[in-house]
mmCIF file of C-alpha atoms and ligand atoms in Angstrom:
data_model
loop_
_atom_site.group_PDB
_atom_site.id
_atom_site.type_symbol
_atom_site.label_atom_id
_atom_site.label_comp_id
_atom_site.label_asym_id
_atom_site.label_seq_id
_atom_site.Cartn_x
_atom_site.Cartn_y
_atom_site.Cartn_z
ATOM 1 C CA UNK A 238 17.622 15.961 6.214
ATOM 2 C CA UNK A 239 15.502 14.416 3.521
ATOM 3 C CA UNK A 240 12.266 13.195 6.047
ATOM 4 C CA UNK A 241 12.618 16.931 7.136
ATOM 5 C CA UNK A 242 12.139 18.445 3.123
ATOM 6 C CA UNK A 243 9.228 15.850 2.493
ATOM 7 C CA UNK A 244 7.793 17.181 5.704
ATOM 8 C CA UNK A 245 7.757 20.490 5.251
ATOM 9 C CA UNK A 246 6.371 20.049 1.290
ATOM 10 C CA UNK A 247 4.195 18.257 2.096
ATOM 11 C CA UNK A 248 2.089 20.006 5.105
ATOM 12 C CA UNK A 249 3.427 23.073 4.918
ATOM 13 C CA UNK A 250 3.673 23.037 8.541
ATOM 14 C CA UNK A 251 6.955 22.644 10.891
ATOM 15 C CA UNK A 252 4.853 20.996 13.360
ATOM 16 C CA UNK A 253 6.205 17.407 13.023
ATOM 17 C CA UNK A 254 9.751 18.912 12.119
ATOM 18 C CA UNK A 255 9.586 20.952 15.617
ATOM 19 C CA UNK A 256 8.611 17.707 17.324
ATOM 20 C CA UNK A 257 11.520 15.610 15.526
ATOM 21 C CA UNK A 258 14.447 18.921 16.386
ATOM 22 C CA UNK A 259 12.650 18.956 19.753
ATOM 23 C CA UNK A 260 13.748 15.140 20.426
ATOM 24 C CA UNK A 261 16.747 15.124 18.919
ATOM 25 C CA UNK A 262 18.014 17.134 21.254
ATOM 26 C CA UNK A 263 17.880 14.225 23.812
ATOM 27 C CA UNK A 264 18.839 10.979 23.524
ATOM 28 C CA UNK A 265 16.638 9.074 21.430
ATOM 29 C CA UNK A 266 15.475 4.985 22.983
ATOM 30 C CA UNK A 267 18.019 2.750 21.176
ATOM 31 C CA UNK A 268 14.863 0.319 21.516
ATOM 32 C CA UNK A 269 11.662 0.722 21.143
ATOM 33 C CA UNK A 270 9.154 -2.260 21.015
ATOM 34 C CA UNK A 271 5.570 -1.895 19.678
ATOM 35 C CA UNK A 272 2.276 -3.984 20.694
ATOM 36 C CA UNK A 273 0.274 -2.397 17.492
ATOM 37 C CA UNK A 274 -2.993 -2.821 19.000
ATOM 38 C CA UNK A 275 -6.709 -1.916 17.496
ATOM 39 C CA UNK A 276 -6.650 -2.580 13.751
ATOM 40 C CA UNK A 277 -9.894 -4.814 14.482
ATOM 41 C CA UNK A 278 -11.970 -1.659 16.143
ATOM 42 C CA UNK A 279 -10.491 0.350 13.889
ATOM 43 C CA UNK A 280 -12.267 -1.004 11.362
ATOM 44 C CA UNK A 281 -14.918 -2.108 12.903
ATOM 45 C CA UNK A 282 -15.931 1.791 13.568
ATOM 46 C CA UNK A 283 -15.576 2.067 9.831
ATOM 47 C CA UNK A 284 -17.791 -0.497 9.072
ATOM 48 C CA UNK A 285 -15.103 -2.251 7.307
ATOM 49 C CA UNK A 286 -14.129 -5.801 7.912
ATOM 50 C CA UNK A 287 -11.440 -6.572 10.495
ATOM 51 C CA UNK A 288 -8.728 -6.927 7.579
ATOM 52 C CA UNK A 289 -8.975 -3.770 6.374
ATOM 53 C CA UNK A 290 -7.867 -2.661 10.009
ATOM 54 C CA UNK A 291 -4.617 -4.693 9.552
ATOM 55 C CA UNK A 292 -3.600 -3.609 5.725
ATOM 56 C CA UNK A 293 -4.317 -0.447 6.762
ATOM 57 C CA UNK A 294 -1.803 -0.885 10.356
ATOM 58 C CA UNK A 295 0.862 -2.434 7.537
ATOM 59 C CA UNK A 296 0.484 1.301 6.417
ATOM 60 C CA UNK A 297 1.575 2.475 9.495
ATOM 61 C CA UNK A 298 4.161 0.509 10.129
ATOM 62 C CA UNK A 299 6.193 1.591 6.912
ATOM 63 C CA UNK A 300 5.942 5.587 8.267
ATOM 64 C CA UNK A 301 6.978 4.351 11.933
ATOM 65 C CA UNK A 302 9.704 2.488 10.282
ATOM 66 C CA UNK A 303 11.211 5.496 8.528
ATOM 67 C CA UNK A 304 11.087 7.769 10.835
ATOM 68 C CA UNK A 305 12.106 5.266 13.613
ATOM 69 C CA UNK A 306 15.494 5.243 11.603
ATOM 70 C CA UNK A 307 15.618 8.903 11.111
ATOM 71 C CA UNK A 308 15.774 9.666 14.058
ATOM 72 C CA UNK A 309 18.384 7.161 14.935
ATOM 73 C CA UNK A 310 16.557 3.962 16.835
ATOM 74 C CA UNK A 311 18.487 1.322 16.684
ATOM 75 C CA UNK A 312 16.012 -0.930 17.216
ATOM 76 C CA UNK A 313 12.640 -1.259 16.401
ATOM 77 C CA UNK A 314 10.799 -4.398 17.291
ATOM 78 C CA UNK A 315 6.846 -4.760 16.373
ATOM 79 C CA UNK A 316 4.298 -7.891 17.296
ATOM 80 C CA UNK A 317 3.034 -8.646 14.192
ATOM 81 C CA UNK A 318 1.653 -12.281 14.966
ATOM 82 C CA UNK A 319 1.034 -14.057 18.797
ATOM 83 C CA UNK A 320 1.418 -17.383 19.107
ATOM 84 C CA UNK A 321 -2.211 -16.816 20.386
ATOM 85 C CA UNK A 322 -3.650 -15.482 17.351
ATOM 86 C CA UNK A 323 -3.772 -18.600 15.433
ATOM 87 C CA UNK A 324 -7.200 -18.725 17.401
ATOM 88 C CA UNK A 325 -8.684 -15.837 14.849
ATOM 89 C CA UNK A 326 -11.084 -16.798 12.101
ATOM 90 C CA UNK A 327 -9.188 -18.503 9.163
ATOM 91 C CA UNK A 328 -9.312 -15.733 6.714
ATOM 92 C CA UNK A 329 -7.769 -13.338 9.364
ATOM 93 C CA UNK A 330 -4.951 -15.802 10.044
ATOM 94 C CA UNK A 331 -4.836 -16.052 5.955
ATOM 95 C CA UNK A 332 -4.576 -12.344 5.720
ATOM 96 C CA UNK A 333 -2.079 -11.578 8.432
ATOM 97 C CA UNK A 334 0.095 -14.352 7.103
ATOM 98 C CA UNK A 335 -0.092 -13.072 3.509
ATOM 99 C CA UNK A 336 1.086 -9.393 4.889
ATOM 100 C CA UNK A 337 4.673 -9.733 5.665
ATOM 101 C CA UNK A 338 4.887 -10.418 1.996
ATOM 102 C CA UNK A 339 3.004 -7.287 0.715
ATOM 103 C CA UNK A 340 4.957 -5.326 3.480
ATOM 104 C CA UNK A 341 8.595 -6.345 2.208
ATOM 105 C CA UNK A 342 7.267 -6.917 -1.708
ATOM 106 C CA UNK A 343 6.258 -3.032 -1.665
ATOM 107 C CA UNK A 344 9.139 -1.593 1.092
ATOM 108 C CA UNK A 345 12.163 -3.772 1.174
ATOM 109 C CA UNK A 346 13.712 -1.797 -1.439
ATOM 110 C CA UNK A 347 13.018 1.596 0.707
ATOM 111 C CA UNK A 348 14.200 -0.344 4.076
ATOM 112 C CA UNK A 349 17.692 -1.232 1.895
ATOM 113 C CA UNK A 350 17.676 2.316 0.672
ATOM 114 C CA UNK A 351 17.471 3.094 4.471
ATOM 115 C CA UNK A 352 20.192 0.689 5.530
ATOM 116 C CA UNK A 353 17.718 -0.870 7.543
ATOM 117 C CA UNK A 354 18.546 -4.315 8.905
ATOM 118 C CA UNK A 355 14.818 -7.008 8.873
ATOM 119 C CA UNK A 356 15.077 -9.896 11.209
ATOM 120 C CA UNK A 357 12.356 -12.033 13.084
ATOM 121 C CA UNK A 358 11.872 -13.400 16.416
ATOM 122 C CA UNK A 359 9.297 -16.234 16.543
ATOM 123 C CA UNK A 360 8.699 -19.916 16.186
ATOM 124 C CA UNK A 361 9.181 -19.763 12.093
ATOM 125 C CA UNK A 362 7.839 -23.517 11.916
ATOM 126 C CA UNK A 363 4.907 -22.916 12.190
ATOM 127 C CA UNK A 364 4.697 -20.054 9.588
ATOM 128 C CA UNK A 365 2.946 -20.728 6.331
ATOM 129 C CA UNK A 366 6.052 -21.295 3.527
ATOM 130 C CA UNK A 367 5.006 -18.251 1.610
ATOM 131 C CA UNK A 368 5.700 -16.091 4.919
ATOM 132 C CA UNK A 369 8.405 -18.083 5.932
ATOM 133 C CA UNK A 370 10.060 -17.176 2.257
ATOM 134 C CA UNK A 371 9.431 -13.541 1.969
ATOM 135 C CA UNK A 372 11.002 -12.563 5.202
ATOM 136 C CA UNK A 373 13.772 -14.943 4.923
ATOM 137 C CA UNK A 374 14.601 -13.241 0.932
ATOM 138 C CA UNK A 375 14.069 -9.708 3.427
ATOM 139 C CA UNK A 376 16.467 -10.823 6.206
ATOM 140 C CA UNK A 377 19.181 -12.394 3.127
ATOM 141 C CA UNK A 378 18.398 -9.009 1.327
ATOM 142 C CA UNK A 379 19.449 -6.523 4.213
ATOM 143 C CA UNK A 380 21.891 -8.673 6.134
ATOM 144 C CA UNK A 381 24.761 -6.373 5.334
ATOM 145 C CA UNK A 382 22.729 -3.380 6.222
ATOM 146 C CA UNK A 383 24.743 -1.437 9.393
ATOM 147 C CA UNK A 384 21.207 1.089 9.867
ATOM 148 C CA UNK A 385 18.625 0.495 12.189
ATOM 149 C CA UNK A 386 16.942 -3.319 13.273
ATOM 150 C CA UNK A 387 13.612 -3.859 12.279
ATOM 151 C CA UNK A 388 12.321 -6.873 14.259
ATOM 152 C CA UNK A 389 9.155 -8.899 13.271
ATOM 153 C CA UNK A 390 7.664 -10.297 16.490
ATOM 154 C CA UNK A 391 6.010 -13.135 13.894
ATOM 155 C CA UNK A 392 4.470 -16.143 15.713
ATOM 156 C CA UNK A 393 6.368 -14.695 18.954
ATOM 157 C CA UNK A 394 5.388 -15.741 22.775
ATOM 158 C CA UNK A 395 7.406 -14.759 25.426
ATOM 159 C CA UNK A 396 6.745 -17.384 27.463
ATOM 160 C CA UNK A 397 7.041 -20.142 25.094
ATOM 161 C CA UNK A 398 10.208 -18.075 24.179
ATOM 162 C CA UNK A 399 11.679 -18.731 27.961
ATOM 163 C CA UNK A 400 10.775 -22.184 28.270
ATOM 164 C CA UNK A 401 12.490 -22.900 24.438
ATOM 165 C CA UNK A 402 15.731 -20.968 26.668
ATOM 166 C CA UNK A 403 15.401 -22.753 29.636
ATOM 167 C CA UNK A 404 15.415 -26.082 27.509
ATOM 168 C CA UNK A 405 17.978 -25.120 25.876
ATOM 169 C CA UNK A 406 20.091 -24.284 28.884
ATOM 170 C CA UNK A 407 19.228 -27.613 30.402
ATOM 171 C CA UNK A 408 20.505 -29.357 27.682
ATOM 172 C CA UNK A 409 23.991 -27.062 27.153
ATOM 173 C CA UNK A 410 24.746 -27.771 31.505
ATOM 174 C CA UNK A 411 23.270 -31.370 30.900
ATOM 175 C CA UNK A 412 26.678 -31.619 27.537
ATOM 176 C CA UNK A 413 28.872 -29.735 29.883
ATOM 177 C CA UNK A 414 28.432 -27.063 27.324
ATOM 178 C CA UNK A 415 28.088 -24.390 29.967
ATOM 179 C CA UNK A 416 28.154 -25.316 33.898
ATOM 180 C CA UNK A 417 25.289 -24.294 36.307
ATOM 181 C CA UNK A 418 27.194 -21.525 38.177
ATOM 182 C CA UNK A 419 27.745 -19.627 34.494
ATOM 183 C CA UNK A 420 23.961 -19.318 34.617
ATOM 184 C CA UNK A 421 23.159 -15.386 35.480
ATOM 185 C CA UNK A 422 20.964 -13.283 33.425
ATOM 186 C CA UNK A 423 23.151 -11.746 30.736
ATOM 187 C CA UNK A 424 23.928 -15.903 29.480
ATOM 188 C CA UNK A 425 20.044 -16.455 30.077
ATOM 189 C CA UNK A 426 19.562 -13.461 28.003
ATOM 190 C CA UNK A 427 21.504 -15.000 25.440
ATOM 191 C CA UNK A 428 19.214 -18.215 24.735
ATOM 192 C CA UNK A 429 16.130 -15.977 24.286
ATOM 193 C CA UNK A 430 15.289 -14.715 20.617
ATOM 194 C CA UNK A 431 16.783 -11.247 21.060
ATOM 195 C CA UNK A 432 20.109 -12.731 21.582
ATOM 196 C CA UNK A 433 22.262 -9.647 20.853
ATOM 197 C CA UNK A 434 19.584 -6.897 20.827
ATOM 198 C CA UNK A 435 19.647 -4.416 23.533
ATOM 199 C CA UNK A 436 16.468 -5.182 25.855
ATOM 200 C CA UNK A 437 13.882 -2.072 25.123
ATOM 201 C CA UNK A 438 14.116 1.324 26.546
ATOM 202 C CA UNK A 439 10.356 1.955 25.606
ATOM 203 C CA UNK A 440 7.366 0.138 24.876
ATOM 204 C CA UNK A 441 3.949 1.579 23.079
ATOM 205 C CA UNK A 442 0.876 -0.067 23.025
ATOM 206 C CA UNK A 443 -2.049 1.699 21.411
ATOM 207 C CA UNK A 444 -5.306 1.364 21.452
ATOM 208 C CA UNK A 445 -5.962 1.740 25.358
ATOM 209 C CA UNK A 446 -5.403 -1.447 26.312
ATOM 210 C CA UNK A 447 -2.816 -1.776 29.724
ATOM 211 C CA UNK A 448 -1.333 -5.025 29.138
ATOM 212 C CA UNK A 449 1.393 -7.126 27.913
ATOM 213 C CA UNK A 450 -0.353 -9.655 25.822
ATOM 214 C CA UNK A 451 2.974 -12.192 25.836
ATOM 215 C CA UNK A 452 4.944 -9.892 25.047
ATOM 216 C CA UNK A 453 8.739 -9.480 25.662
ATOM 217 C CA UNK A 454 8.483 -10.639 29.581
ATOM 218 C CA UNK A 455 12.152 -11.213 30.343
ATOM 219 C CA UNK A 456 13.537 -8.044 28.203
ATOM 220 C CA UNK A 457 10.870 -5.684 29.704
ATOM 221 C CA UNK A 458 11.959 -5.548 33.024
ATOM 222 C CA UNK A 459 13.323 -1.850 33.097
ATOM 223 C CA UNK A 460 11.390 -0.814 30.292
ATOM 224 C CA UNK A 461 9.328 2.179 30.112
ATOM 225 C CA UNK A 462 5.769 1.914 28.802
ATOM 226 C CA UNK A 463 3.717 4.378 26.911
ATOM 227 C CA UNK A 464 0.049 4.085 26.229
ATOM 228 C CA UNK A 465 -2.341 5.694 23.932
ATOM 229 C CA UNK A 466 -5.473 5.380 23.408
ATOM 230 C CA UNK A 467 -5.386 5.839 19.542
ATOM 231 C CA UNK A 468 -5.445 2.917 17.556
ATOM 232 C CA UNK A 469 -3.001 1.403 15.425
ATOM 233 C CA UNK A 470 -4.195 2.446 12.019
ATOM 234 C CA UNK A 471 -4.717 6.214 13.346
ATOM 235 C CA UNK A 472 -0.940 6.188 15.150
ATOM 236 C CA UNK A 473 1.232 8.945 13.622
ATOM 237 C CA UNK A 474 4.476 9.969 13.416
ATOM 238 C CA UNK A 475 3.490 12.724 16.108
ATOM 239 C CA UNK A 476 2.043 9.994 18.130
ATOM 240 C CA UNK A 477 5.847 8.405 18.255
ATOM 241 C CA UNK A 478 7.225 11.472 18.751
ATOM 242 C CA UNK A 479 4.939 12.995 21.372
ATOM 243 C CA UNK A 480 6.176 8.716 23.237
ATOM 244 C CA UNK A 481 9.845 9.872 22.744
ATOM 245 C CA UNK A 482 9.843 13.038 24.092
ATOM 246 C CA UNK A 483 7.474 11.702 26.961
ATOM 247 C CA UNK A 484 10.141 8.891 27.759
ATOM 248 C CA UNK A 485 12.835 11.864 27.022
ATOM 249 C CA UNK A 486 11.520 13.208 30.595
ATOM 250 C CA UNK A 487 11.842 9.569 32.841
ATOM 251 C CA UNK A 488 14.159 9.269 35.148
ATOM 252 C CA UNK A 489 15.275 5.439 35.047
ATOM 253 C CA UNK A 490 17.022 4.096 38.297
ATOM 254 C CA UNK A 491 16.879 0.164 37.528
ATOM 255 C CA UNK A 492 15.948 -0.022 41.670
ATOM 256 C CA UNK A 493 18.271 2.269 42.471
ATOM 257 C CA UNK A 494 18.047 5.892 43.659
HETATM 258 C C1 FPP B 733 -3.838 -6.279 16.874
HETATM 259 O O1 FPP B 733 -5.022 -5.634 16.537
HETATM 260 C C2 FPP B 733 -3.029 -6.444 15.689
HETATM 261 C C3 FPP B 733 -2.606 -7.628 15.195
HETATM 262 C C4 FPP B 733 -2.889 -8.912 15.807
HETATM 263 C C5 FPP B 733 -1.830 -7.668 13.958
HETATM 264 C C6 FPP B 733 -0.824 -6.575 13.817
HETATM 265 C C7 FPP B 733 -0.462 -6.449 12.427
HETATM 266 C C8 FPP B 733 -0.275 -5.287 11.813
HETATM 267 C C9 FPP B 733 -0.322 -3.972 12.457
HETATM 268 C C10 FPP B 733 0.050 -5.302 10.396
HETATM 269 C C11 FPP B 733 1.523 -5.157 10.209
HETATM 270 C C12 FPP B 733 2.079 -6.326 9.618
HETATM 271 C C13 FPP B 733 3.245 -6.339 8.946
HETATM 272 C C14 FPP B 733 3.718 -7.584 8.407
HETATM 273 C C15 FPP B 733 4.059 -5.134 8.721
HETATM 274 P P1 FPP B 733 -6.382 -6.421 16.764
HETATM 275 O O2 FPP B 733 -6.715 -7.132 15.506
HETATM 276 O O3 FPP B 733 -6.264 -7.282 17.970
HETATM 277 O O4 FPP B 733 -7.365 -5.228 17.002
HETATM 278 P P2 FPP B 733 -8.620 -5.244 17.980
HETATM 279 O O5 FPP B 733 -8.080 -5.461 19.367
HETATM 280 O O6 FPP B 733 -9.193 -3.871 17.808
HETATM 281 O O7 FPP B 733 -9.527 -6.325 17.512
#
């Protein structure tokens, strides 16, 4: 396995291929949702401004990425913009708007080598054009990809999400499109944003914080959670493994027994 070869030449050390054979031999989340949390005190215990924190989480999210797909996720979904942090200084807003496009200028040809699939959930309209264009060109790019999903939580609010369903809904019973009794949670599911994505088996938030932040309210229900206290930019591939292997040991009952 190629990640494997690169591993080993690189550190020397089997430590991270030990981790990867160690969850491979259980089944690995199909999804797994990220809250990448801390790129602000990241830097800030750097002395560095708050940017540097984020290009430095972009980092990050490439090695995550690969090894997300190497190890046979099917989906990996990351909140790269709230609808809430439009409220951040201008030239942070500027900067996370302009990093979609150095994340896909520099790696879409590595997520295509990857079969890797890009799509975004998230009120696009809002989105500058610039960021708008380079991960619609990303999402054209891979469309035929069959590998793994990476999802850009990009302008994303879960509840704004449900409401935008629940109009939606409204409207379709309202045309006769679909009648009031159809209405359980598997057609609900289907207005939201992840229409066709598996809900997440696992969610990791770094950076010590023990919330949700908007995030993914509906599709979390029987999620597991994982947190760390690391920070984003700091978060290895260790770090995902040592969340696997944790999940690996759950026992999930959905309310049952
Ligand atoms: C939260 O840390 C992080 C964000 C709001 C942005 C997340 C973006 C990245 C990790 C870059 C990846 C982007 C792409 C397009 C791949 P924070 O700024 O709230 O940190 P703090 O809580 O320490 O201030």
């Amino acid at each position: 396995m190629e990640i494997l070869k690169r591993w080993k030449n690189k550190s020397g050390s089997n430590n991270v291929t030990d981790k990867i054979n160690e969850a491979k031999r259980n089944p690995i989340p199909e999804h797994i949702a990220i809250i990448m949390d801390g790129n602000g005190r990241w830097a800030k215990k750097r002395s560095l401004p708050r940017i540097a924190g984020h290009h430095e989480g972009m980092k990050v999210v490439k090695k995550i990425t690969k090894l997300a797909s190497q190890l046979g996720v099917k989906t990996l979904t990351v909140y790269a913009f709230s609808t809430e942090n439009w409220k951040r200084p201008q030239t942070e807003v500027e900067f996370l708007m302009k990093l979609p496009q150095e994340f896909l200028g520099t790696f879409l040809p590595e997520l295509i080598e990857e079969n890797v699939k890009v799509q975004m959930m998230g009120e696009k309209e809002a989105l500058p054009q610039h960021t708008l264009n380079s991960v619609e060109k990303a999402i054209t790019e891979t469309s035929q990809n069959t590998g793994m999903i990476l999802n850009f939580a990009l302008n994303y609010g879960s509840r704004a999400e449900i409401l935008h369903a629940m109009k939606k809904v409204l409207i379709d019973a309202k045309s006769g499109i679909i009648d009031e009794n159809q209405v359980n949670e598997e057609l609900f599911s289907s207005y939201l944003m992840t229409d066709g994505l598996k809900d997440p088996d696992l969610l990791i938030r770094t950076s010590g914080e023990i919330r949700l932040s908007n995030f993914m309210l509906w599709q979390l229900a029987y999620t597991e959670f994982w947190f760390t206290d690391v920070y984003w930019p700091d978060f290895s591939e260790e770090h995902l493994l040592e969340a696997i292997t944790d999940f690996q040991k759950r026992s999930r009952r959905y309310g049952g027994v």
